[in-house]
Amino acid sequence: MSSKTLAFIHRNDTRFAVGDFSPVLSVFSHLELGNTISPFLLLDHIGPGKLRPSNKQQGVHRHPHRGFETVTIVYAGELEHQDSSGAGGLIRAGEVQWMTAASGIIHQELFSKEFTRTGGAFEMIQLWVNLPAASKMGPARYQSLRSSDIPVVTLPDIAGTVRVIAGKYNNVTGAAQTHTRMSVLDVRLNAGHPINFSIPEGDTTLVYVCSGRLQIHADEWLEENAMAVMSSQGTDFMLTASENSKLLILAGEPINEPINGHGPFVMNSYEEILQAYDDVKHGRLVQS
């Protein structure tokens, strides 16, 4: 067993709005960190917040994507998704939507009609996952992962739980199908229990604290809303929560290709970005 050391801690504190969703914390983006975070592109933490009852649905209305995937994890609240492939439906607390835009999709994400009527607490994560060049112009796909679809590993000594959204943890395979090898783990750690995590040598490894406080190995601290970028060397790292904590562990094989991202498109070249905008303008983005 070889230790995976902490490379650096990344933190943004500016909160803003995405459409009607507010507050939104931009945890990281490829515009800042480039291929350091590959195969991941962007992570937004939406909320925690409180939606006031209303008759008007709020959210992000119809917009296009090409070249990557969006992963939406709902911790609280309820979303309603519709897209140009005809897929969609409700995403409730505990559920995950894994949408592959690939060659092109147009979709909207709104608070559901019922949640809009009642109002209440909301909190969500949206993760963007890159696609390799060979898959960027492939068919769109929609995976709706119910809470019961996502395997849960109970940690020893009442230390917490790991929901395996994608990839593997302790030989348990996650629910989502992915284009490249990766793990997306939704973790709850109870205070005072050291837990070892093992990631393949050479893989990108990110630890984001949604709430709480963590100790990495025995000498580094990770505060709430901060993200640890671990070294690609080594395989194992130890996390100990100093208070009950909610975190995401993202790990994956890097995609060693150029990234060219503009607005809702992430391709390999600027020419492909221009083509995406032209395809939207002329109604060619979505394949029939």
Coordinates of C-alpha atoms in Angstrom, one line a residue:
M1 CA 0.0 0.0 0.0
S2 CA 1.4 3.4 -1.0
S3 CA 0.0 6.7 0.2
K4 CA -1.6 9.3 -2.0
T5 CA -0.4 12.7 -0.8
L6 CA -2.3 16.0 -0.9
A7 CA -1.3 18.0 -3.9
F8 CA -3.2 21.2 -3.1
I9 CA -6.5 22.5 -1.7
H10 CA -8.7 24.4 -4.1
R11 CA -11.4 26.8 -2.9
N12 CA -13.8 29.4 -4.3
D13 CA -16.1 31.4 -2.1
T14 CA -18.1 33.4 -4.7
R15 CA -21.7 32.5 -5.0
F16 CA -23.9 33.5 -7.9
A17 CA -27.0 32.4 -9.8
V18 CA -27.4 29.9 -12.7
G19 CA -30.7 30.8 -14.3
D20 CA -33.0 31.0 -11.3
F21 CA -30.9 28.7 -9.1
S22 CA -29.3 30.6 -6.3
P23 CA -27.0 30.4 -4.4
V24 CA -24.6 28.5 -6.6
L25 CA -21.0 27.8 -5.5
S26 CA -18.6 27.1 -8.4
V27 CA -16.4 24.5 -6.7
F28 CA -14.1 24.1 -9.7
S29 CA -13.9 24.4 -13.5
H30 CA -11.6 23.3 -16.2
L31 CA -11.2 27.0 -17.1
E32 CA -9.2 27.3 -13.8
L33 CA -7.7 23.9 -13.4
G34 CA -7.5 22.4 -17.0
N35 CA -6.6 18.8 -17.3
T36 CA -5.6 18.6 -13.6
I37 CA -9.1 17.5 -12.9
S38 CA -9.7 15.4 -16.0
P39 CA -12.0 13.5 -16.7
F40 CA -14.1 16.0 -14.7
L41 CA -14.8 19.5 -16.0
L42 CA -16.9 21.5 -13.6
L43 CA -18.7 21.1 -10.2
D44 CA -21.4 23.4 -9.0
H45 CA -22.9 23.2 -5.5
I46 CA -26.5 24.5 -5.7
G47 CA -27.8 25.7 -2.3
P48 CA -28.4 24.9 0.5
G49 CA -31.3 27.3 0.0
K50 CA -35.0 27.7 0.6
L51 CA -37.6 28.0 -2.2
R52 CA -40.6 30.2 -1.5
P53 CA -43.9 28.8 -2.6
S54 CA -44.9 30.1 -6.1
N55 CA -47.1 29.5 -9.1
K56 CA -44.1 30.0 -11.5
Q57 CA -41.6 27.3 -12.1
Q58 CA -38.0 28.4 -11.6
G59 CA -34.7 26.9 -12.8
V60 CA -32.7 26.9 -16.0
H61 CA -34.9 26.9 -19.1
R62 CA -34.2 25.4 -22.5
H63 CA -30.5 25.4 -23.5
P64 CA -28.1 23.3 -25.5
H65 CA -25.1 21.1 -24.7
R66 CA -22.5 19.1 -26.7
G67 CA -19.4 17.1 -26.0
F68 CA -19.8 16.1 -22.3
E69 CA -22.2 14.7 -19.6
T70 CA -24.0 16.3 -16.8
V71 CA -24.5 14.5 -13.5
T72 CA -27.2 16.0 -11.2
I73 CA -27.3 14.8 -7.6
V74 CA -30.4 16.0 -5.6
Y75 CA -29.9 16.1 -1.8
A76 CA -33.1 18.1 -1.1
G77 CA -35.9 19.4 -3.2
E78 CA -37.2 18.1 -6.5
L79 CA -36.3 18.8 -10.1
E80 CA -38.3 18.3 -13.3
H81 CA -36.2 17.6 -16.4
Q82 CA -37.1 17.5 -20.1
D83 CA -34.9 17.2 -23.1
S84 CA -35.0 17.0 -26.9
S85 CA -34.5 13.2 -26.9
G86 CA -37.9 12.9 -25.2
A87 CA -36.3 11.7 -21.9
G88 CA -37.0 13.3 -18.6
G89 CA -39.1 13.2 -15.5
L90 CA -38.8 14.0 -11.8
I91 CA -35.5 13.9 -9.9
R92 CA -36.3 13.6 -6.2
A93 CA -34.1 13.8 -3.1
G94 CA -31.6 10.9 -3.1
E95 CA -31.8 10.5 -6.9
V96 CA -29.3 11.1 -9.6
Q97 CA -29.7 12.1 -13.3
W98 CA -26.8 11.2 -15.6
M99 CA -27.3 12.9 -18.9
T100 CA -24.9 12.3 -21.9
A101 CA -25.2 15.3 -24.2
A102 CA -22.6 13.9 -26.7
S103 CA -23.4 15.1 -30.2
G104 CA -26.2 17.4 -28.9
I105 CA -29.1 17.8 -26.7
I106 CA -31.4 20.7 -25.7
H107 CA -32.9 20.5 -22.2
Q108 CA -34.4 22.3 -19.2
E109 CA -34.1 21.8 -15.5
L110 CA -36.8 23.4 -13.3
F111 CA -38.0 22.9 -9.8
S112 CA -41.0 20.5 -10.1
K113 CA -44.5 21.9 -10.2
E114 CA -45.3 20.3 -6.8
F115 CA -42.1 21.6 -5.2
T116 CA -42.8 25.0 -6.7
R117 CA -46.2 25.0 -5.1
T118 CA -45.1 23.9 -1.6
G119 CA -41.6 25.4 -1.5
G120 CA -39.0 24.1 0.9
A121 CA -35.3 23.4 1.3
F122 CA -33.2 22.5 -1.7
E123 CA -29.6 21.4 -2.2
M124 CA -28.1 19.8 -5.4
I125 CA -24.8 19.1 -7.0
Q126 CA -24.2 19.4 -10.8
L127 CA -21.0 17.7 -12.1
W128 CA -19.8 18.0 -15.7
V129 CA -17.9 14.9 -17.0
N130 CA -15.8 15.1 -20.1
L131 CA -16.1 12.7 -23.0
P132 CA -13.2 11.4 -25.1
A133 CA -13.0 12.7 -28.7
A134 CA -14.3 9.4 -30.0
S135 CA -17.5 9.8 -28.0
K136 CA -18.2 13.5 -28.3
M137 CA -20.3 13.2 -31.4
G138 CA -22.0 9.9 -30.3
P139 CA -25.7 9.5 -29.4
A140 CA -27.2 11.3 -26.5
R141 CA -28.3 9.1 -23.5
Y142 CA -30.3 9.6 -20.3
Q143 CA -29.8 7.6 -17.1
S144 CA -32.3 8.1 -14.3
L145 CA -31.0 6.6 -11.1
R146 CA -33.5 6.1 -8.4
S147 CA -32.3 6.0 -4.8
S148 CA -33.0 2.3 -4.7
D149 CA -30.8 1.8 -7.8
I150 CA -27.7 3.2 -6.1
P151 CA -25.9 0.6 -3.9
V152 CA -24.9 1.8 -0.4
V153 CA -21.9 0.4 1.4
T154 CA -22.1 0.7 5.2
L155 CA -18.7 1.5 6.7
P156 CA -17.5 -0.5 9.7
D157 CA -18.0 0.7 13.3
I158 CA -20.9 2.9 12.4
A159 CA -18.4 5.2 10.6
G160 CA -20.8 6.2 7.8
T161 CA -21.9 5.2 4.4
V162 CA -20.8 5.3 0.8
R163 CA -23.3 5.5 -2.1
V164 CA -21.6 4.2 -5.2
I165 CA -23.1 6.3 -8.0
A166 CA -20.4 5.2 -10.5
G167 CA -17.3 3.0 -10.5
K168 CA -16.4 0.8 -7.6
Y169 CA -16.0 0.9 -3.9
N170 CA -15.0 -2.2 -1.9
N171 CA -15.9 -4.4 -4.9
V172 CA -19.4 -2.9 -5.1
T173 CA -20.2 -1.6 -8.6
G174 CA -22.1 1.7 -9.0
A175 CA -25.3 2.3 -10.9
A176 CA -24.2 4.5 -13.7
Q177 CA -22.7 3.5 -17.0
T178 CA -19.7 5.6 -17.9
H179 CA -17.6 6.2 -21.1
T180 CA -14.3 6.1 -19.3
R181 CA -13.2 4.6 -16.0
M182 CA -14.2 6.7 -13.0
S183 CA -15.8 6.6 -9.6
V184 CA -18.4 9.0 -8.2
L185 CA -18.9 8.3 -4.5
D186 CA -21.5 10.1 -2.3
V187 CA -20.0 9.7 1.2
R188 CA -21.3 10.4 4.7
L189 CA -18.7 10.1 7.5
N190 CA -19.4 10.2 11.2
A191 CA -17.0 12.1 13.4
G192 CA -13.9 10.3 14.8
H193 CA -13.7 7.3 12.5
P194 CA -10.6 7.1 10.2
I195 CA -11.5 5.5 6.8
N196 CA -9.1 4.4 4.1
F197 CA -9.9 5.0 0.4
S198 CA -8.0 3.3 -2.4
I199 CA -7.8 4.8 -6.0
P200 CA -5.8 3.3 -8.9
E201 CA -2.3 4.7 -9.4
G202 CA -2.3 7.6 -11.9
D203 CA -6.0 8.5 -11.5
T204 CA -7.2 12.0 -10.8
T205 CA -8.6 12.1 -7.2
L206 CA -10.8 14.9 -5.8
V207 CA -12.4 15.2 -2.4
Y208 CA -15.1 17.9 -2.0
V209 CA -16.6 18.7 1.4
C210 CA -20.3 19.6 1.0
S211 CA -20.6 20.1 4.8
G212 CA -18.4 19.3 7.8
R213 CA -14.7 19.1 8.2
L214 CA -12.1 16.4 7.4
Q215 CA -8.6 15.5 8.3
I216 CA -6.5 14.0 5.4
H217 CA -4.0 11.4 6.7
A218 CA -2.8 12.9 10.0
D219 CA -1.7 16.4 9.2
E220 CA -3.9 18.2 6.7
W221 CA -7.4 19.7 7.2
L222 CA -10.1 20.2 4.6
E223 CA -12.8 22.7 5.6
E224 CA -16.4 22.9 4.4
N225 CA -16.8 23.9 0.7
A226 CA -13.1 23.2 0.0
M227 CA -11.8 20.6 -2.4
A228 CA -8.6 18.5 -2.0
V229 CA -6.7 17.5 -5.2
M230 CA -4.7 14.4 -4.4
S231 CA -1.5 13.4 -6.0
S232 CA -1.7 11.0 -8.9
Q233 CA 1.1 8.9 -7.4
G234 CA 0.1 6.4 -4.7
T235 CA -3.2 4.6 -4.2
D236 CA -4.4 5.0 -0.6
F237 CA -5.5 8.0 1.6
M238 CA -7.1 8.3 5.0
L239 CA -10.0 10.5 5.8
T240 CA -11.2 11.3 9.4
A241 CA -14.2 13.5 10.0
S242 CA -13.9 15.9 13.0
E243 CA -17.6 16.4 12.8
N244 CA -20.3 14.5 10.8
S245 CA -19.6 15.3 7.2
K246 CA -21.1 15.0 3.7
L247 CA -18.6 14.7 0.9
L248 CA -18.0 13.7 -2.7
I249 CA -15.0 11.6 -3.9
L250 CA -14.4 11.9 -7.6
A251 CA -11.8 9.7 -9.2
G252 CA -11.0 8.7 -12.7
E253 CA -8.6 8.0 -15.5
P254 CA -7.5 11.3 -17.1
I255 CA -8.5 12.0 -20.7
N256 CA -5.2 13.3 -22.2
E257 CA -6.8 15.4 -25.0
P258 CA -7.1 19.1 -25.6
I259 CA -10.1 20.8 -23.9
N260 CA -11.9 23.7 -25.6
G261 CA -14.9 24.8 -23.7
H262 CA -17.2 27.8 -24.4
G263 CA -20.5 28.2 -22.7
P264 CA -22.6 25.1 -23.0
F265 CA -20.1 23.2 -25.3
V266 CA -16.9 21.3 -24.5
M267 CA -15.0 20.0 -27.5
N268 CA -11.4 19.5 -28.4
S269 CA -10.9 22.4 -30.8
Y270 CA -12.2 26.0 -31.3
E271 CA -13.4 25.0 -34.8
E272 CA -15.6 22.3 -33.2
I273 CA -17.0 25.0 -30.9
L274 CA -17.8 27.3 -33.8
Q275 CA -19.5 24.3 -35.5
A276 CA -21.6 23.7 -32.4
Y277 CA -22.9 27.3 -32.4
D278 CA -23.6 27.2 -36.1
D279 CA -25.5 23.9 -35.6
V280 CA -27.6 25.5 -32.9
K281 CA -28.3 28.5 -35.1
H282 CA -29.5 26.3 -38.0
G283 CA -31.3 23.7 -36.0
R284 CA -28.7 20.9 -36.6
L285 CA -27.4 20.4 -33.0
V286 CA -29.8 17.5 -32.2
Q287 CA -29.6 14.4 -34.3
S288 CA -32.9 12.9 -35.4

